[in-house]
Tab-separated table of C-alpha atoms and ligand atoms in Angstrom:
chain	number	residue	atom	x	y	z
A	133	MET	CA	-14.469	-25.575	-31.463
A	134	ASN	CA	-17.558	-26.915	-29.749
A	135	ASN	CA	-20.814	-26.953	-31.665
A	136	LEU	CA	-22.431	-24.170	-29.668
A	137	PRO	CA	-20.645	-20.851	-29.259
A	138	LEU	CA	-19.537	-20.543	-25.651
A	139	LEU	CA	-21.135	-17.117	-25.384
A	140	SER	CA	-24.017	-15.584	-27.279
A	141	PHE	CA	-26.094	-12.410	-27.099
A	142	ASN	CA	-29.747	-12.597	-26.144
A	143	LYS	CA	-32.328	-10.150	-24.792
A	144	ALA	CA	-30.787	-10.134	-21.323
A	145	GLY	CA	-27.159	-9.786	-22.352
A	146	ILE	CA	-24.061	-11.904	-22.981
A	147	TYR	CA	-25.076	-15.443	-22.071
A	148	CYS	CA	-23.098	-18.615	-21.444
A	149	GLU	CA	-25.538	-21.443	-22.054
A	150	LYS	CA	-23.199	-24.212	-20.891
A	151	GLY	CA	-22.667	-22.485	-17.550
A	152	ASP	CA	-26.114	-20.845	-17.386
A	153	PHE	CA	-24.808	-17.396	-16.416
A	154	TYR	CA	-24.659	-13.895	-17.871
A	155	ILE	CA	-21.844	-11.358	-18.037
A	156	ASP	CA	-22.956	-7.782	-17.118
A	157	PRO	CA	-26.625	-8.553	-17.962
A	158	TRP	CA	-28.921	-5.621	-18.680
A	159	LYS	CA	-31.992	-7.524	-17.454
A	160	LYS	CA	-32.736	-9.453	-14.242
A	161	VAL	CA	-31.187	-12.927	-14.384
A	162	ASN	CA	-30.397	-15.734	-11.957
A	163	ARG	CA	-26.636	-15.533	-12.110
A	164	ALA	CA	-24.689	-12.410	-13.123
A	165	VAL	CA	-20.918	-12.266	-13.510
A	166	ILE	CA	-19.961	-8.579	-13.209
A	167	THR	CA	-16.892	-6.913	-14.765
A	168	HIS	CA	-17.169	-3.693	-12.687
A	169	ALA	CA	-19.718	-1.584	-10.812
A	170	HIS	CA	-20.407	1.225	-13.324
A	171	SER	CA	-24.160	1.482	-13.820
A	172	ASP	CA	-24.081	0.433	-17.487
A	173	HIS	CA	-22.476	-2.882	-16.461
A	174	ALA	CA	-23.918	-3.654	-13.024
A	175	ARG	CA	-27.704	-3.502	-13.011
A	176	GLU	CA	-30.075	-4.284	-10.192
A	177	GLY	CA	-32.532	-7.172	-9.903
A	178	SER	CA	-30.418	-10.272	-10.476
A	179	LYS	CA	-30.542	-13.062	-7.888
A	180	TYR	CA	-26.837	-13.628	-7.554
A	181	TYR	CA	-23.766	-11.586	-8.445
A	182	MET	CA	-20.193	-12.703	-8.800
A	183	ALA	CA	-17.574	-9.936	-8.820
A	184	HIS	CA	-13.986	-9.112	-7.881
A	185	LYS	CA	-13.505	-8.466	-4.149
A	186	ASP	CA	-12.755	-4.764	-4.765
A	187	THR	CA	-15.961	-4.432	-6.796
A	188	VAL	CA	-18.296	-6.099	-4.279
A	189	PRO	CA	-18.428	-3.232	-1.690
A	190	VAL	CA	-19.201	-0.667	-4.422
A	191	LEU	CA	-21.780	-3.026	-5.950
A	192	LYS	CA	-23.540	-3.281	-2.585
A	193	GLN	CA	-23.401	0.470	-2.061
A	194	ARG	CA	-25.068	0.989	-5.454
A	195	LEU	CA	-27.499	-1.955	-5.653
A	196	GLY	CA	-28.309	-2.506	-1.979
A	197	PRO	CA	-27.989	-5.799	-0.053
A	198	VAL	CA	-27.639	-8.126	-3.071
A	199	VAL	CA	-26.327	-11.689	-2.851
A	200	THR	CA	-22.697	-11.705	-3.943
A	201	GLU	CA	-19.745	-13.995	-4.264
A	202	SER	CA	-16.396	-12.256	-4.363
A	203	THR	CA	-13.278	-13.511	-6.065
A	204	GLU	CA	-9.674	-12.545	-6.727
A	205	TYR	CA	-7.737	-12.132	-9.951
A	206	GLY	CA	-6.687	-15.439	-11.487
A	207	LYS	CA	-8.722	-17.687	-9.193
A	208	LYS	CA	-10.587	-20.382	-11.164
A	209	HIS	CA	-14.225	-21.095	-10.378
A	210	SER	CA	-16.432	-23.751	-11.891
A	211	ILE	CA	-19.968	-22.735	-12.822
A	212	ASN	CA	-21.890	-25.779	-14.094
A	213	GLY	CA	-18.648	-27.199	-15.470
A	214	VAL	CA	-17.462	-23.951	-17.136
A	215	LYS	CA	-14.241	-22.492	-15.713
A	216	VAL	CA	-14.560	-18.781	-14.925
A	217	SER	CA	-11.800	-16.425	-13.795
A	218	PHE	CA	-11.301	-12.656	-13.461
A	219	HIS	CA	-8.276	-10.731	-14.809
A	220	PRO	CA	-7.272	-7.047	-14.424
A	221	ALA	CA	-8.844	-4.692	-16.995
A	222	GLY	CA	-7.053	-1.465	-15.906
A	223	HIS	CA	-10.279	0.598	-16.102
A	224	ILE	CA	-11.075	1.234	-12.406
A	225	ILE	CA	-10.091	-0.459	-9.131
A	226	GLY	CA	-11.319	-4.073	-9.276
A	227	SER	CA	-12.393	-3.905	-12.931
A	228	SER	CA	-12.065	-7.267	-14.625
A	229	GLN	CA	-11.938	-9.093	-17.892
A	230	ILE	CA	-13.835	-12.366	-17.615
A	231	ARG	CA	-12.110	-15.512	-18.897
A	232	ILE	CA	-14.288	-18.514	-19.684
A	233	GLU	CA	-12.991	-21.978	-20.481
A	234	TYR	CA	-14.868	-25.064	-21.570
A	235	LYS	CA	-13.303	-28.226	-23.030
A	236	GLY	CA	-10.060	-26.385	-23.808
A	237	GLU	CA	-11.742	-23.473	-25.583
A	238	VAL	CA	-11.120	-20.040	-24.053
A	239	TRP	CA	-13.177	-16.867	-24.478
A	240	VAL	CA	-12.479	-13.512	-22.857
A	241	VAL	CA	-14.964	-10.661	-22.354
A	242	SER	CA	-13.061	-7.426	-21.836
A	243	GLY	CA	-15.595	-5.262	-20.003
A	244	ASP	CA	-14.405	-1.652	-20.033
A	245	TYR	CA	-10.611	-1.691	-20.198
A	246	LYS	CA	-7.659	0.670	-20.458
A	247	LEU	CA	-4.148	-0.247	-21.569
A	248	GLU	CA	-2.328	2.687	-19.927
A	249	ASN	CA	-1.436	2.200	-16.259
A	250	ASP	CA	-3.275	4.961	-14.355
A	251	ASN	CA	-1.452	4.423	-11.011
A	252	VAL	CA	-4.766	3.609	-9.337
A	253	SER	CA	-6.387	0.582	-11.009
A	254	GLN	CA	-4.713	-2.815	-11.178
A	255	PRO	CA	-2.950	-2.598	-14.607
A	256	PHE	CA	-4.456	-4.395	-17.633
A	257	GLU	CA	-3.171	-7.905	-18.230
A	258	PRO	CA	-3.514	-9.505	-21.668
A	259	VAL	CA	-5.135	-12.943	-21.480
A	260	LYS	CA	-4.568	-15.593	-24.176
A	261	CYS	CA	-7.812	-16.752	-25.710
A	262	ASP	CA	-9.519	-18.175	-28.796
A	263	VAL	CA	-12.209	-15.488	-28.910
A	264	PHE	CA	-11.986	-11.951	-27.502
A	265	ILE	CA	-15.160	-9.897	-27.020
A	266	SER	CA	-14.088	-6.274	-26.769
A	267	GLU	CA	-15.902	-3.257	-25.399
A	268	THR	CA	-15.577	-0.415	-27.943
A	269	THR	CA	-16.897	2.689	-26.137
A	270	PHE	CA	-14.020	4.854	-27.381
A	271	GLY	CA	-13.061	2.642	-30.337
A	272	LEU	CA	-13.508	5.234	-33.100
A	273	PRO	CA	-10.316	6.865	-34.434
A	274	ILE	CA	-11.511	10.339	-33.295
A	275	TYR	CA	-10.548	9.265	-29.773
A	276	LYS	CA	-6.834	9.803	-29.414
A	277	TRP	CA	-5.684	10.081	-25.819
A	278	LYS	CA	-2.871	12.282	-24.598
A	279	PRO	CA	-0.493	10.671	-22.117
A	280	GLN	CA	-2.024	10.896	-18.650
A	281	LYS	CA	0.891	13.035	-17.388
A	282	GLU	CA	0.041	15.817	-19.863
A	283	VAL	CA	-3.617	15.827	-18.860
A	284	PHE	CA	-2.756	16.231	-15.179
A	285	GLU	CA	-0.278	19.012	-15.974
A	286	GLU	CA	-3.133	20.830	-17.725
A	287	ILE	CA	-5.459	20.280	-14.776
A	288	ASN	CA	-2.814	21.514	-12.301
A	289	ALA	CA	-2.137	24.627	-14.437
A	290	TRP	CA	-5.871	25.435	-14.625
A	291	TRP	CA	-6.286	24.925	-10.859
A	292	LYS	CA	-3.191	27.041	-10.081
A	293	LYS	CA	-4.388	29.911	-12.256
A	294	ASN	CA	-7.804	29.888	-10.558
A	295	ALA	CA	-6.147	29.746	-7.130
A	296	GLU	CA	-4.071	32.822	-7.984
A	297	GLU	CA	-7.329	34.596	-8.835
A	298	HIS	CA	-8.836	33.401	-5.504
A	299	LYS	CA	-11.360	31.201	-7.272
A	300	ALA	CA	-12.366	27.671	-6.427
A	301	SER	CA	-11.852	25.082	-9.171
A	302	VAL	CA	-14.757	22.688	-9.620
A	303	LEU	CA	-13.773	19.567	-11.526
A	304	TYR	CA	-16.520	17.142	-12.528
A	305	GLY	CA	-15.659	13.477	-12.993
A	306	TYR	CA	-17.465	10.187	-12.381
A	307	SER	CA	-17.430	9.380	-8.678
A	308	LEU	CA	-16.281	5.800	-9.310
A	309	GLY	CA	-12.987	5.695	-11.182
A	310	LYS	CA	-12.345	9.120	-12.660
A	311	ALA	CA	-12.488	10.906	-9.292
A	312	GLN	CA	-9.863	8.611	-7.723
A	313	ARG	CA	-7.573	8.982	-10.738
A	314	ILE	CA	-7.768	12.756	-10.385
A	315	ILE	CA	-7.081	12.645	-6.645
A	316	GLN	CA	-4.076	10.329	-6.955
A	317	ASN	CA	-2.443	12.345	-9.736
A	318	ILE	CA	-2.974	16.045	-9.002
A	319	ASP	CA	-0.551	18.349	-7.170
A	320	PHE	CA	-1.810	18.719	-3.585
A	321	GLN	CA	0.585	21.627	-2.994
A	322	ILE	CA	-1.635	23.984	-5.005
A	323	GLY	CA	-4.396	24.041	-2.398
A	324	PRO	CA	-6.909	21.996	-0.391
A	325	VAL	CA	-8.895	19.244	-2.116
A	326	TYR	CA	-12.577	18.890	-1.267
A	327	THR	CA	-15.022	16.268	-2.428
A	328	HIS	CA	-18.742	16.047	-3.079
A	329	GLY	CA	-20.459	13.385	-0.904
A	330	ALA	CA	-20.849	10.854	-3.749
A	331	VAL	CA	-17.109	10.993	-4.415
A	332	GLU	CA	-16.105	10.840	-0.748
A	333	ASN	CA	-18.295	7.730	-0.207
A	334	ILE	CA	-16.452	5.839	-2.938
A	335	ASN	CA	-13.066	7.107	-1.701
A	336	GLN	CA	-13.865	5.735	1.743
A	337	ILE	CA	-14.937	2.334	0.376
A	338	PHE	CA	-11.582	2.011	-1.388
A	339	ARG	CA	-9.616	3.225	1.660
A	340	ASP	CA	-11.447	0.634	3.762
A	341	GLY	CA	-10.434	-1.954	1.145
A	342	GLY	CA	-6.764	-1.059	1.641
A	343	PHE	CA	-6.229	1.362	-1.267
A	344	PRO	CA	-4.223	4.438	-0.184
A	345	ILE	CA	-6.502	7.062	-1.732
A	346	LYS	CA	-4.999	10.419	-0.684
A	347	PRO	CA	-6.747	12.264	2.170
A	348	THR	CA	-9.638	14.418	0.948
A	349	GLN	CA	-12.224	16.373	2.886
A	350	SER	CA	-15.950	16.353	2.278
A	351	LEU	CA	-17.011	19.836	1.196
A	352	VAL	CA	-19.968	19.896	3.617
A	353	SER	CA	-17.464	19.977	6.485
A	354	VAL	CA	-15.949	23.264	5.284
A	355	GLU	CA	-17.179	26.080	7.550
A	356	ASN	CA	-15.310	29.118	6.320
A	357	LYS	CA	-16.242	30.134	2.765
A	358	ASN	CA	-12.755	31.607	2.263
A	359	ASP	CA	-11.323	28.085	2.529
A	360	PHE	CA	-12.659	27.442	-0.962
A	361	ASN	CA	-10.527	30.223	-2.504
A	362	LYS	CA	-7.643	28.032	-3.610
A	363	SER	CA	-9.387	24.710	-3.473
A	364	LEU	CA	-10.090	22.006	-5.997
A	365	VAL	CA	-13.580	20.564	-5.552
A	366	ILE	CA	-14.233	17.164	-7.134
A	367	ALA	CA	-17.871	16.362	-7.864
A	368	PRO	CA	-19.818	13.928	-10.066
A	369	PRO	CA	-21.319	15.272	-13.334
A	370	SER	CA	-24.803	14.713	-11.849
A	371	ALA	CA	-24.086	17.463	-9.287
A	372	GLU	CA	-23.498	20.028	-12.034
A	373	GLY	CA	-25.513	23.213	-11.551
A	374	GLY	CA	-26.657	22.295	-8.018
A	375	LYS	CA	-27.337	24.773	-5.213
A	376	TRP	CA	-24.208	23.633	-3.356
A	377	LEU	CA	-22.111	25.626	-5.846
A	378	LYS	CA	-23.350	28.884	-4.287
A	379	ARG	CA	-21.342	28.116	-1.150
A	380	LEU	CA	-18.090	28.325	-3.090
A	381	GLY	CA	-18.192	32.039	-3.885
A	382	SER	CA	-16.262	32.686	-7.092
A	383	TYR	CA	-15.389	29.540	-9.050
A	384	SER	CA	-14.466	28.068	-12.407
A	385	THR	CA	-15.730	24.691	-13.681
A	386	ALA	CA	-14.288	21.886	-15.778
A	387	MET	CA	-15.209	18.368	-16.807
A	388	ALA	CA	-12.806	15.415	-16.897
A	389	SER	CA	-14.233	12.781	-19.235
A	390	GLY	CA	-13.349	10.922	-22.414
A	391	TRP	CA	-16.602	12.326	-23.809
A	392	MET	CA	-14.995	15.780	-23.820
A	393	ALA	CA	-13.137	14.638	-26.964
A	394	VAL	CA	-16.430	15.081	-28.831
A	395	ARG	CA	-17.050	18.693	-29.789
A	396	GLY	CA	-20.839	18.381	-29.546
A	397	MET	CA	-20.532	16.986	-26.027
A	398	ARG	CA	-18.258	19.863	-25.021
A	399	ARG	CA	-20.762	22.398	-26.302
A	400	ARG	CA	-23.678	20.767	-24.502
A	401	ARG	CA	-21.854	20.880	-21.158
A	402	PRO	CA	-22.027	24.288	-19.477
A	403	VAL	CA	-18.488	24.095	-18.087
A	404	ASP	CA	-15.554	26.439	-18.657
A	405	ARG	CA	-13.036	23.715	-19.570
A	406	GLY	CA	-12.922	20.099	-20.697
A	407	PHE	CA	-10.064	17.726	-19.886
A	408	VAL	CA	-9.860	14.513	-21.920
B	821	LIG	ZN1	-16.903	1.511	-16.861
């Protein structure tokens, strides 16, 4: 091993001193290497951002006209003599583990990652390394995930039951990542699928980037209230309780989030159902 650790934590985040760059910094820095565009990983104010090519358009939508360099999986870059490459993390489209190599020593920072293939994100690829820095958001043993297929069967059954009762089904999920997983895996034969604006914007960015996100319709374009009867409406958690819900007539609500595994979180959310 070299004398200095290749990466260390300081006030601004995970820092590579040899290369003079940060990974997902939480403060403004000169050079930020970004694993993915969720707001707890991609923060505004840095001078220069490096990200995967599927992350860059979302990054710009969220942070404004920032200076970016885009890359592809596996491509090696040199930053002040440190080799940097991005590898699939399986969390959302474009999400990356960051591999860093200096004088034969290899470190990997996972970012958020998921081992199960979700049929939307580029599947996780293990990367050989000397040191692995792992994100542990859902690392506690209370988080045990059901296979994805079971979760979507539950969502379809809930939606179908509501449709039979002529109710709209409002499913909350993060607009970047969770929403696309829902859309790609639900049964479109049950009824029409409408999206809140924040979700539709992200869908369109990914479609423009060549990802075949299934056709969805923005809910503002729905003119006849009766069209909502059998529909599934996908909206971000931040839209919960908004005035727009009044347009739907009778409806049932649910939340799709890993946080629904925590009983306290379920109780705090005023939704009818939680899908984990
Ligand atoms: Zn994330």
